Coordinates of C-alpha atoms in Angstrom, one line a residue:
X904 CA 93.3 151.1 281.2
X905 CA 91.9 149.5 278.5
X906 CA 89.5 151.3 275.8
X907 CA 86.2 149.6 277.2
X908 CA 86.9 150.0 280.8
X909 CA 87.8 153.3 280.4
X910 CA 84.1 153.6 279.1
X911 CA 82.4 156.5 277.5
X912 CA 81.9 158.8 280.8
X913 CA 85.6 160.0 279.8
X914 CA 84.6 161.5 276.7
X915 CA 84.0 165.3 276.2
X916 CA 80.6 166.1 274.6
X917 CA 82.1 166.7 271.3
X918 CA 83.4 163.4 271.4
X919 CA 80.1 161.8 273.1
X920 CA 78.2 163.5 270.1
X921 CA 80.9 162.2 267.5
X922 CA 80.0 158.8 268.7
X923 CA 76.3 159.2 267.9
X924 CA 77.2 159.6 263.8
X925 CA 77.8 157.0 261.0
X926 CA 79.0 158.9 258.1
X927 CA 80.4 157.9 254.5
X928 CA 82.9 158.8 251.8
X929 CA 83.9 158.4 248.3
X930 CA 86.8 156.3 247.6
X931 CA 88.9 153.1 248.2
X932 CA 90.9 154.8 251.0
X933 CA 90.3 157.1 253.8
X934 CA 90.1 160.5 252.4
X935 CA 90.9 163.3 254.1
X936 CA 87.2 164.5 255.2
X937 CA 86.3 161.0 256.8
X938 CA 89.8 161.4 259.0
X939 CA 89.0 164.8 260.2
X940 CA 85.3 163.1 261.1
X941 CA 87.0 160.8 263.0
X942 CA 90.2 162.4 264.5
X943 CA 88.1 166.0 265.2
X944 CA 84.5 164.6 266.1
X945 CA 85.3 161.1 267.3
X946 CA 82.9 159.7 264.6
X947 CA 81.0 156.7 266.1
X948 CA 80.8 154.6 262.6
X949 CA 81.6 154.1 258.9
X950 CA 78.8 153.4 256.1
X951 CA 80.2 151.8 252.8
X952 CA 78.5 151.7 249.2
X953 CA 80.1 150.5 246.3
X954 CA 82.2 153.5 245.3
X955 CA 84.6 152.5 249.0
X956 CA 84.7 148.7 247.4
X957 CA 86.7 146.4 244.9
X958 CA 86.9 143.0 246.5
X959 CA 87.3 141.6 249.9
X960 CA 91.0 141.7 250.4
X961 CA 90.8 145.7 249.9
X962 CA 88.0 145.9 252.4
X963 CA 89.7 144.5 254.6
X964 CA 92.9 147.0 254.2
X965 CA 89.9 149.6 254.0
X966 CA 88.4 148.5 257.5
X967 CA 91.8 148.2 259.8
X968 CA 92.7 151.8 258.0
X969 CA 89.9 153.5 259.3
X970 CA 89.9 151.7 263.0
X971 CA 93.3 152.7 263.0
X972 CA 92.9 156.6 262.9
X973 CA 89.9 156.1 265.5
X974 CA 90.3 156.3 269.3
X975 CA 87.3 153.9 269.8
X976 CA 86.3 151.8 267.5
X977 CA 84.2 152.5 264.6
X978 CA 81.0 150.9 263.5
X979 CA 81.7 149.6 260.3
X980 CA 78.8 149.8 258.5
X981 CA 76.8 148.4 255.2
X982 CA 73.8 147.3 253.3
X983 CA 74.2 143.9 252.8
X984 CA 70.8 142.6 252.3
X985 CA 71.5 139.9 249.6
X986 CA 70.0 139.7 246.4
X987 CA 69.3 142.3 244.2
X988 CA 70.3 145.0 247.6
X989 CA 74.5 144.1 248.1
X990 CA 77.7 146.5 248.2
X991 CA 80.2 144.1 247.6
X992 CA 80.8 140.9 245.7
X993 CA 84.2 140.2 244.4
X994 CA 85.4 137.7 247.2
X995 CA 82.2 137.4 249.1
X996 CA 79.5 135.4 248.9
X997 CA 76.0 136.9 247.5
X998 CA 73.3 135.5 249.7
X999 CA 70.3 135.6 248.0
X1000 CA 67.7 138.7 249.2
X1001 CA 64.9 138.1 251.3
X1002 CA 62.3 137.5 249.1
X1003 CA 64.2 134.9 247.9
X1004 CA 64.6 133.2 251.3
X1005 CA 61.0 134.1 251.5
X1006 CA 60.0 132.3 248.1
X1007 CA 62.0 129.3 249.7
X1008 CA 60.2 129.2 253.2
X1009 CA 62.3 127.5 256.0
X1010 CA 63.8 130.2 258.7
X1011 CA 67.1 127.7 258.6
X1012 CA 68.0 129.1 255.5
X1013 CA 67.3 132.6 256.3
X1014 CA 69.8 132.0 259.7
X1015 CA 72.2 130.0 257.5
X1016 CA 72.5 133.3 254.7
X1017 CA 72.7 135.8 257.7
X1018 CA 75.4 133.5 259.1
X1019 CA 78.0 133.4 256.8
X1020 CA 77.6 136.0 254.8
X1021 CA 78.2 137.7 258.4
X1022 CA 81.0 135.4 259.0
X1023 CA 82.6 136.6 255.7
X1024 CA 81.7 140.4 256.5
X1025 CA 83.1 140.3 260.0
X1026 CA 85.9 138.6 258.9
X1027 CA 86.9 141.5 255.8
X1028 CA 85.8 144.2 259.2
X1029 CA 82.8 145.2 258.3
X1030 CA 80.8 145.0 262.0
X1031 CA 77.0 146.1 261.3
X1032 CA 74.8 145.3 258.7
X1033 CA 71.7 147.6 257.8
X1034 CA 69.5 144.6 257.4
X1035 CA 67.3 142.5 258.0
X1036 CA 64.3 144.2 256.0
X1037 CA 61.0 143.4 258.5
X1038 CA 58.9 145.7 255.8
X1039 CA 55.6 144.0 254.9
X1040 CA 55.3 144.1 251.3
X1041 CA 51.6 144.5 250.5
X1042 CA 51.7 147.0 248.1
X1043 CA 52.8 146.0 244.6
X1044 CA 53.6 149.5 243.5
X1045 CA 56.0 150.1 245.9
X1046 CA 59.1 150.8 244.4
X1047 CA 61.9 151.1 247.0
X1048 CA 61.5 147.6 248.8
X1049 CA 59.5 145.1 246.9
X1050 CA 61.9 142.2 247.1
X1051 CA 63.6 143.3 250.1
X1052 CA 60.7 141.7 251.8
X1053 CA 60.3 138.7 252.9
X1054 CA 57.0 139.1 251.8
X1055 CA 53.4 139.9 252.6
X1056 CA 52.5 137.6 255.4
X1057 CA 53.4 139.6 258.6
X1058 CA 53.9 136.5 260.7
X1059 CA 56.3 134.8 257.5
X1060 CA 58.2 137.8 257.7
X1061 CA 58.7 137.9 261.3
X1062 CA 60.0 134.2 261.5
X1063 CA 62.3 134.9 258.5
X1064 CA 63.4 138.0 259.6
X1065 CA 63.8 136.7 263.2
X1066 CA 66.0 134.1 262.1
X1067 CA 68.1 135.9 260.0
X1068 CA 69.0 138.5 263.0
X1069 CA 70.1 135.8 265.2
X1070 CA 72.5 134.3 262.4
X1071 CA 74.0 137.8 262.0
X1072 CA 74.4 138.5 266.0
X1073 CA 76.4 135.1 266.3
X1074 CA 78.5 135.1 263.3
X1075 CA 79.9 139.0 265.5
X1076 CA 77.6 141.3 263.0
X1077 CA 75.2 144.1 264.2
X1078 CA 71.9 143.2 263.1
X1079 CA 69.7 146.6 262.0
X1080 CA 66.2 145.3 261.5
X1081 CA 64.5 148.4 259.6
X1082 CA 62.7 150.1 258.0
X1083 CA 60.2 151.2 261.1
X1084 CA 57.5 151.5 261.9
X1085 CA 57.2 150.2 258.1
X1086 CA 57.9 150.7 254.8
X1087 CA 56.6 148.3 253.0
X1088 CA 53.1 149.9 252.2
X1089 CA 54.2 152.5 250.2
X1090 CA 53.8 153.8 247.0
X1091 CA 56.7 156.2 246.7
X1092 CA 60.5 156.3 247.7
X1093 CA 61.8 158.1 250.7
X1094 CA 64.8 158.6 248.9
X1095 CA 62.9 161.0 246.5
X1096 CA 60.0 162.2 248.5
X1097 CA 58.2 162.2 251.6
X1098 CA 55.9 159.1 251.9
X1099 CA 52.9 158.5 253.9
X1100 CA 51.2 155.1 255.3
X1101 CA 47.8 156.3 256.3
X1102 CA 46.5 153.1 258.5
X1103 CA 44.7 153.3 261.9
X1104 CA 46.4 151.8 264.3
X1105 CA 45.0 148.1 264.4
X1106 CA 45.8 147.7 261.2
X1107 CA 49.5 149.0 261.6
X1108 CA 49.8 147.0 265.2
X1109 CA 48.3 143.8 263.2
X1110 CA 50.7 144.3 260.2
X1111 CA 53.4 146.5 260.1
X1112 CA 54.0 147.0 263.6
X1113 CA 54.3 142.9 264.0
X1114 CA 58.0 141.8 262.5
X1115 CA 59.1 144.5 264.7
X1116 CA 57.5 143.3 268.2
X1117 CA 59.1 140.0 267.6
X1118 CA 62.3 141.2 266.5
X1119 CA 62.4 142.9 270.1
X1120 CA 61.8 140.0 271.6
X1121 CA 64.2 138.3 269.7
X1122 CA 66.9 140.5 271.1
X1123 CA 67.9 142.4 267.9
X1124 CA 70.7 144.9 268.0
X1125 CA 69.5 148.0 266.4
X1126 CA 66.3 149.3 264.3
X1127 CA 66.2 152.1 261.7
X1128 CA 64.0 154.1 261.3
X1129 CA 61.6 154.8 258.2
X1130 CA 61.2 158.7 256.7
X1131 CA 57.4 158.0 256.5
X1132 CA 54.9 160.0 257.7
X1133 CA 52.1 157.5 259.9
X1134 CA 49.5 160.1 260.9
X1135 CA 47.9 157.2 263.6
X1136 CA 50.7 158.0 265.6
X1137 CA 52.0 161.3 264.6
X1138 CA 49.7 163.8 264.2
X1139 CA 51.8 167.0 263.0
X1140 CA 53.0 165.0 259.4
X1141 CA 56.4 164.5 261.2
X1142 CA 58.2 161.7 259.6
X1143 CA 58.9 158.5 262.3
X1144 CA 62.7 159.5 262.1
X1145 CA 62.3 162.5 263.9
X1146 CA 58.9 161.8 265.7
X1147 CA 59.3 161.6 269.7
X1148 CA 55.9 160.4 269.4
X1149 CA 56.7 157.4 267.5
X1150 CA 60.7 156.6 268.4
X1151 CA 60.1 157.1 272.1
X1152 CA 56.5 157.1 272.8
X1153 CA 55.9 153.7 270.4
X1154 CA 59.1 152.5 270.3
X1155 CA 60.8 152.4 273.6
X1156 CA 57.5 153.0 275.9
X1157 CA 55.0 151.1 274.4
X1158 CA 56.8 148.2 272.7
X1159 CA 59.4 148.1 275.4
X1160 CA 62.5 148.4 272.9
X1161 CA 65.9 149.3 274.6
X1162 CA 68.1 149.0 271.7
X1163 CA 70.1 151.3 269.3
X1164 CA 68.1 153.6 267.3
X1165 CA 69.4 154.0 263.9
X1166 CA 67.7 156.6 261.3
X1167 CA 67.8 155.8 257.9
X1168 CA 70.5 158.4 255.8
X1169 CA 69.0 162.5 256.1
X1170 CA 70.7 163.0 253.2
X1171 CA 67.4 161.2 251.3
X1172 CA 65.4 163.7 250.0
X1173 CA 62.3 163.2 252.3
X1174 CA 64.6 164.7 255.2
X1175 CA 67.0 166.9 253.0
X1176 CA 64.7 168.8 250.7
X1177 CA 62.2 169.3 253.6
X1178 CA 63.8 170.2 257.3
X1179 CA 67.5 169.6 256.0
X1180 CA 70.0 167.4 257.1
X1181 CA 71.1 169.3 260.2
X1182 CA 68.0 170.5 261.4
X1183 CA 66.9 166.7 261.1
X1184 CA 70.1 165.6 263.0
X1185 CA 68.8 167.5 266.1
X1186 CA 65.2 166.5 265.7
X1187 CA 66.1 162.9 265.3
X1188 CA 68.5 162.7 268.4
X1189 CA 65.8 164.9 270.7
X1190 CA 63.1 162.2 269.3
X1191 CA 65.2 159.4 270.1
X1192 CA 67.4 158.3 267.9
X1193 CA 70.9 157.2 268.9
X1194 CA 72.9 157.1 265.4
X1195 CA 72.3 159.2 263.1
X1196 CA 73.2 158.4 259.4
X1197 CA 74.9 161.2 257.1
X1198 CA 76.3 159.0 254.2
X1199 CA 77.3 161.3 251.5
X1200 CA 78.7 165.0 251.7
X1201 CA 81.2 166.7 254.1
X1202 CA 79.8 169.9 254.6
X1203 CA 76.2 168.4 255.6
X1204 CA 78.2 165.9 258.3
X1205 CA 79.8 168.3 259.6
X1206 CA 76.7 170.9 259.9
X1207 CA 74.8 167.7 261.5
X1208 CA 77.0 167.1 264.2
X1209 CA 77.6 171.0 264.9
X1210 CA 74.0 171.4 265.5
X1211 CA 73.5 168.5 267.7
X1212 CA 76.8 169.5 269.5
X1213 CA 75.1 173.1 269.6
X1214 CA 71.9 172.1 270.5
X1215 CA 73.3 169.8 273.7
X1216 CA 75.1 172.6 274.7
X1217 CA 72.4 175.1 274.4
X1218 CA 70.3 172.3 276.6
X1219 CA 67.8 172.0 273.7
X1220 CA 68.7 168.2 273.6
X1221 CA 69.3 167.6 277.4
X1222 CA 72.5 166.3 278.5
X1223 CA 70.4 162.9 279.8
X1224 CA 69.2 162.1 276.1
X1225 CA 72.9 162.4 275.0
X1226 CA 74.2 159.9 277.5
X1227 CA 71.7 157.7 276.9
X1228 CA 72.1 157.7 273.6
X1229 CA 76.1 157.1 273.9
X1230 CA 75.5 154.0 276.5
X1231 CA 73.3 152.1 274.0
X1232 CA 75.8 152.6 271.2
X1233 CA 79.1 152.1 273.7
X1234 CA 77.4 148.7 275.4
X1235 CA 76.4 147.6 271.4
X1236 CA 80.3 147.9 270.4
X1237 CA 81.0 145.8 273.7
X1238 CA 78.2 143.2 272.9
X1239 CA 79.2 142.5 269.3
X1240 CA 83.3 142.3 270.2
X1241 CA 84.6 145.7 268.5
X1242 CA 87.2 145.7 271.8
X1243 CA 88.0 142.1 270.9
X1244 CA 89.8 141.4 267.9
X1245 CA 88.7 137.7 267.5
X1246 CA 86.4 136.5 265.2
X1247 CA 82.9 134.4 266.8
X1248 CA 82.4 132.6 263.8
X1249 CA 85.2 131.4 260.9
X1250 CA 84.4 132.2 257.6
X1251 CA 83.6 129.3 255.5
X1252 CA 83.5 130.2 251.8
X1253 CA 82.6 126.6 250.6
X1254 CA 79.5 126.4 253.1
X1255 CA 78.4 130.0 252.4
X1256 CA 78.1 129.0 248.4
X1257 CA 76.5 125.7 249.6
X1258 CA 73.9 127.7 251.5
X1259 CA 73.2 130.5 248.6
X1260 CA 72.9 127.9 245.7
X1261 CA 70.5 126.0 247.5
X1262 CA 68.1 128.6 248.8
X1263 CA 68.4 129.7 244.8
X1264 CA 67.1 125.8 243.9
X1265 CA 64.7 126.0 246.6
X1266 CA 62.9 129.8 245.4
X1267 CA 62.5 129.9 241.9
X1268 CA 58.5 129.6 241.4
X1269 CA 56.6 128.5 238.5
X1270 CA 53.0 130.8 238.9
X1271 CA 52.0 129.7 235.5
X1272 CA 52.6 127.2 232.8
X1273 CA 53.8 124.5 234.6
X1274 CA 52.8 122.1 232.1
X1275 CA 54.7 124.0 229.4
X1276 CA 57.8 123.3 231.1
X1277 CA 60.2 122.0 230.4
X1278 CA 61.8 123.1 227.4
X1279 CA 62.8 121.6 224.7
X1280 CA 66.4 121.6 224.4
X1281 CA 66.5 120.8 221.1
X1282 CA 64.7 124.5 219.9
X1283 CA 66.5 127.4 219.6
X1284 CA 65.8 129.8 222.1
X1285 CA 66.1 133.5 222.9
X1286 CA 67.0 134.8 225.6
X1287 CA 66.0 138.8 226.5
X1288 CA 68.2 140.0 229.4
X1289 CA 66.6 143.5 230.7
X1290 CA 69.4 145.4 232.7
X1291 CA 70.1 148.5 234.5
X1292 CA 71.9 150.9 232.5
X1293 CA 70.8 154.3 234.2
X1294 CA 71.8 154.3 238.2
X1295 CA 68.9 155.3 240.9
X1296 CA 68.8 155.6 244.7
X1297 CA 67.1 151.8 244.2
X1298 CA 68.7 150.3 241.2
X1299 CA 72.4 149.7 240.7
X1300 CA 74.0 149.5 237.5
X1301 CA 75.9 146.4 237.4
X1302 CA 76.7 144.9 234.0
X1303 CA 76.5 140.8 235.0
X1304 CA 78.1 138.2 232.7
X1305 CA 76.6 135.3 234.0
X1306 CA 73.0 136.0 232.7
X1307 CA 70.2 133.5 231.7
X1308 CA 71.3 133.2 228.5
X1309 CA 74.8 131.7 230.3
X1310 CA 73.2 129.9 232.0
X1311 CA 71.1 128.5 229.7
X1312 CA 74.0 127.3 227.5
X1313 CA 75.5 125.5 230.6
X1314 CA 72.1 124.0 230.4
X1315 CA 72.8 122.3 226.5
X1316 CA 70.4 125.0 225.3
X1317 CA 71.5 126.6 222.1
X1318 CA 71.0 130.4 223.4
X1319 CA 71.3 133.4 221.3
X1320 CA 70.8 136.5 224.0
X1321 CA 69.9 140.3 223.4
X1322 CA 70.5 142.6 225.9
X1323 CA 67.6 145.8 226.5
X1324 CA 67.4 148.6 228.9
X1325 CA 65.0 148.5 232.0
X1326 CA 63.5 151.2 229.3
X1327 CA 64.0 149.9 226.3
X1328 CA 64.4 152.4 223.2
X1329 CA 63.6 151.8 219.7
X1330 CA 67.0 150.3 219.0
X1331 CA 66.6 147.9 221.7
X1332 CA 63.2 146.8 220.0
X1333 CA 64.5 146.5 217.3
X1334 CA 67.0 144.1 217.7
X1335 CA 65.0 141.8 220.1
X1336 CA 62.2 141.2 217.3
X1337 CA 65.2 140.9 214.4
X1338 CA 66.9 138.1 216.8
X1339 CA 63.2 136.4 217.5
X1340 CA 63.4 135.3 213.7
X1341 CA 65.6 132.6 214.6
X1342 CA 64.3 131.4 217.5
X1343 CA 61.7 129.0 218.4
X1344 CA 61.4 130.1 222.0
X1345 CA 61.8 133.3 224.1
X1346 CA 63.0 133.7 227.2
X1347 CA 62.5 137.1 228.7
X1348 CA 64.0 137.8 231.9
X1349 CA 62.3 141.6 232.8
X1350 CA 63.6 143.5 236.0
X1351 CA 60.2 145.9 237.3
X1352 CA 58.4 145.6 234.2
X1353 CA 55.3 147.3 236.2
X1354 CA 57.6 150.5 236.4
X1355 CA 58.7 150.5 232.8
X1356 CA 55.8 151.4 229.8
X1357 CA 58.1 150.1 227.5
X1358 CA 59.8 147.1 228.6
X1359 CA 56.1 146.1 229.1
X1360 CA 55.2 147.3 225.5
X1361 CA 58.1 145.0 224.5
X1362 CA 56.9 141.9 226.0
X1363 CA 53.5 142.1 224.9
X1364 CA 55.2 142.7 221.2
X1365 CA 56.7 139.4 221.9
X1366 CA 53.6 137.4 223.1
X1367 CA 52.0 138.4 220.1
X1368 CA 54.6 136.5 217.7
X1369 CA 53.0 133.4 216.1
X1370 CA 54.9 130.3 216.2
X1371 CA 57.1 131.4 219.0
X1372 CA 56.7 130.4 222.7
X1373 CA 57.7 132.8 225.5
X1374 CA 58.3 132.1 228.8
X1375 CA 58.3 135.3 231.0
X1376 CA 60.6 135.4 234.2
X1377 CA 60.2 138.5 236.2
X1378 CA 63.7 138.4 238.0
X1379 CA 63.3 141.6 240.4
X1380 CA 59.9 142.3 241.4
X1381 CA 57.5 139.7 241.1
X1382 CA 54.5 141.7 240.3
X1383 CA 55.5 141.9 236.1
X1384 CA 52.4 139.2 235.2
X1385 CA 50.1 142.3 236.4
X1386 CA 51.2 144.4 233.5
X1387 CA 51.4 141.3 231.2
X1388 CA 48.5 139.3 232.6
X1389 CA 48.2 136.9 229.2
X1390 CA 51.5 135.8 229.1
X1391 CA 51.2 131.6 229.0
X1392 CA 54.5 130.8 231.2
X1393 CA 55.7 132.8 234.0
X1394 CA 58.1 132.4 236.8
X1395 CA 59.4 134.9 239.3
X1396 CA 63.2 134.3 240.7
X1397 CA 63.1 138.0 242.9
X1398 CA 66.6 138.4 241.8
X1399 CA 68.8 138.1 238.8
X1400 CA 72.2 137.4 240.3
X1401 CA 74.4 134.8 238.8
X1402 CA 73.5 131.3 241.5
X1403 CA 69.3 132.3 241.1
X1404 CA 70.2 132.6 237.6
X1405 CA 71.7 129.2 237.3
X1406 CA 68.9 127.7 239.7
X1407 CA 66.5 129.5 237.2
X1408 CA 67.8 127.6 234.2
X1409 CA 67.9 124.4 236.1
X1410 CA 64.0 124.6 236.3
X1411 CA 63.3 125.3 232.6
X1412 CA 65.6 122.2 231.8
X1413 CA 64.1 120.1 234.1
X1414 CA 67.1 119.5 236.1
X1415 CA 65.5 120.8 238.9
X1416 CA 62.0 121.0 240.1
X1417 CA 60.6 124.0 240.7
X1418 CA 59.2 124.5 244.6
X1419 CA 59.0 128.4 245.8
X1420 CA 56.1 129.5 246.4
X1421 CA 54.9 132.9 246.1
X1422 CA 55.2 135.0 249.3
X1423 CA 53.1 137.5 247.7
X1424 CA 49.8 137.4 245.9
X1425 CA 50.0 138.7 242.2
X1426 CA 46.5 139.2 241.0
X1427 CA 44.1 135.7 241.2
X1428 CA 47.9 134.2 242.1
X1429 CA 47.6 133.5 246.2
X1430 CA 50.1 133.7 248.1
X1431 CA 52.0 130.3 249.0
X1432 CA 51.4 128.4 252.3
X1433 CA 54.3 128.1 254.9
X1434 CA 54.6 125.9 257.9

């Protein structure tokens, strides 16, 4: 009898609980916690960060290690979004994020990106990605999804986001449209604290609420679940991950979704530091939710699936809601091939760079200045690289060598480069305005200026120079001009990665022309039309 026909009614509860977790670990091979996961609970699924990955070819070992200790297979899971939001890239191909592919327009490349950077993923093991994003980015001082947005323009991100979900689906890939019922009108991080979107409810069916209808429609795999608080639907300030209200009473009943559920990680503070991880495990699964995400520590996995195990058996979560929840998860496995080792779609390395350089060509966006552009490459320019140096929930630190100020030189341009902080401190200053005495344009390329006082400080400092141009790029968020509103040239690329930052210089050479448009509005600064 084979594994699928000999179905999930065979399982014990245990196990049929097990199935209903996607847990994580640190390191590149299976550690001993993970195994017990899987060998004593019958873990459903995997979810890697970077601290399970090197390149592709140990993924890959890393994947058929894990499926081999499982009786079933495992969801192998991973955030994937492209852009400035990726787990792995040595041996894959970064796609670039969605506000990107938003800045670019056309839902073929947003179906292209999902389908071969799926291609590649399925083909290293990896099964499930937790993306698209369908969050409507209206707020600029949001600062957990900004450019993980297609942007502001509900129906923009429902075409993108649509497209992008059926390019993951056929290249073999779980698609987990998320964060729901929306995070993208927020102005604080679920992963530190416990958000709320206050809307009535026409205003969260007309915006928030919209990606997510048509993503149903569309057929996508699985949704995950926000940690926000949306009084219009859930009057006892219960977050939507563990709100019956919202996962079954919105979700399935009203907008007919029949789906996995997937809740965003408990271990995020909004869930940990208020009902706790296992507490929130029960909840979640008695609201409706039909994987439940524990990525980081042992001893809270294995509390979360003893309470839900305990609470099935106790008949607080009733036997029905448990076999409902295993069937959703069981017939996904079967739908996306995890009993068939074959592959729906072949990698292809060469058209997957194709596809990510020419969305990159096709987003960067000139908002101001275009007449200033562009450059001459006979001056001497500057080029101001902000990085991450200091790791958060939202911001990796990832030390790039393929900056502007490389590709600037690949350009002709006679580049000198200074690297700051995302918070730059007096030493940093310092030796950006030393280095400006030689140069007769600056380049800065900030990352969230609007969150950092003195990156902004730093820029201003640098506008005020006399005889020196500066062109600003903002290459995360693209709301920087707000905080620097005079600056006389500025361009937004939503990413800094190495093909947007090669696109990016392409532009200010006048190799390329410049034609994103912006999918958000930044001040006066409309948002672009799409077709």
């Amino acid at each position: 009898m084979t594994m699928e026909k000999q179905s999930w009614r065979q399982m014990s509860l245990k196990e049929k609980v097990g199935q209903l977790f996607v847990c994580g670990f640190a390191g590149y091979e299976p550690t001993e916690g993970i195994r017990e996961l899987i060998r004593d609970y019958g873990l459903g699924g995997i979810v890697f960060f970077r601290r399970n990955l090197l390149d592709a070819s140990q993924v890959k070992r890393l994947t058929a290690a894990l499926q081999a200790e499982a009786p079933s297979p495992l969801f192998i899971s991973i955030d994937q979004e492209g852009g400035m939001v990726v787990r792995l890239e040595a041996g894959v191909t970064v796609m670039p994020g969605a506000m990107a592919v938003g800045a670019a327009g056309k839902d073929d490349w947003a179906y292209a990106a999902a389908l071969w950077s799926g291609a590649e993923l399925r083909g290293i093991g990896v099964n499930m990605n937790f993306a698209p994003c369908l969050d409507v980015n209206n707020n600029p001082a949001n600062p957990v999804i900004g450019v993980r947005s297609y942007g502001e323009d509900p129906q923009h991100v429902a075409k993108l986001g649509i497209a992008a979900i059926r390019g993951y689906q056929e290249s073999g890939v779980a698609a987990v449209a998320k964060h729901f019922p929306g995070h993208g009108d927020t102005a604080s991080d679920s992963h530190l604290e416990l958000p709320v979107v206050p809307h009535r409810r026409d205003r969260l069916d007309a915006v928030e609420l919209l990606p997510f209808r048509a993503a149903i429609e569309a057929g996508v795999d699985a949704i995950m679940t926000a940690h926000v608080v949306f009084p219009a639907y859930e009057s006892d300030g219960v977050p939507a991950t563990l709100s019956r209200r919202i996962l079954t009473g919105l979700l399935r009943d009203q907008l007919g979704y029949e789906g996995v559920v997937v809740t965003d990680c408990l271990e995020m503070n909004a869930i940990a530091e208020t009902i706790g991880v296992a507490r929130g495990a029960v909840e979640a699964v008695k609201g409706g939710a039909d994987l439940v995400l524990v990525s980081h520590r042992l001893d809270r996995q294995i509390a979360a699936l003893e309470a839900v195990y305990e609470a099935a058996l106790a008949g607080e979560i009733p036997a029905s809601r448990i076999d409902d929840a295993v069937a959703r998860v069981w017939e996904l496995k079967r739908r996306r091939g995890l009993f068939d080792p074959a592959l729906p779609v072949q990698p292809n390395r060469i058209q997957a760079e194709k596809t990510a350089k020419r969305i990159s060509e096709q987003a960067v966006t000139v908002v101001r200045g275009a007449e200033a552009l562009p450059l001459d490459r006979g001056s001497r320019v500057l080029s101001v690289w902000a990085e991450a140096r200091v790791g958060t929930e939202v911001v990796e630190v990832i030390e790039q060598e393929r900056t502007l100020g490389f590709a600037l030189r690949e350009e002709g341009f006679q580049v000198e480069e200074v690297r700051v902080g995302l918070d730059p401190d007096d030493g940093d200053c310092e030796a950006a305005l030393k280095r400006t005495e030689e140069a007769d344009t600056i380049v800065f390329a900030s990352y969230d200026a609007g969150f950092s006082t003195r990156q902004a400080e730093l820029i201003r400092c640098l506008a005020r120079l006399d005889g020196r141009r500066l062109v600003l790029v903002a290459t995360r968020t693209p709301y920087d001009l707000l905080e620097i509103p005079d600056v006389p040239v500025y361009l937004c690329t939503y990413e800094n990665k190495p093909a947007m930052m090669s696109a990016l210089a392409g532009v200010l050479s006048g190799r390329l022309p410049a034609k994103g448009r912006l999918p958000v509005t930044i001040g006066s600064y409309a948002k672009g039309e799409f077709g």
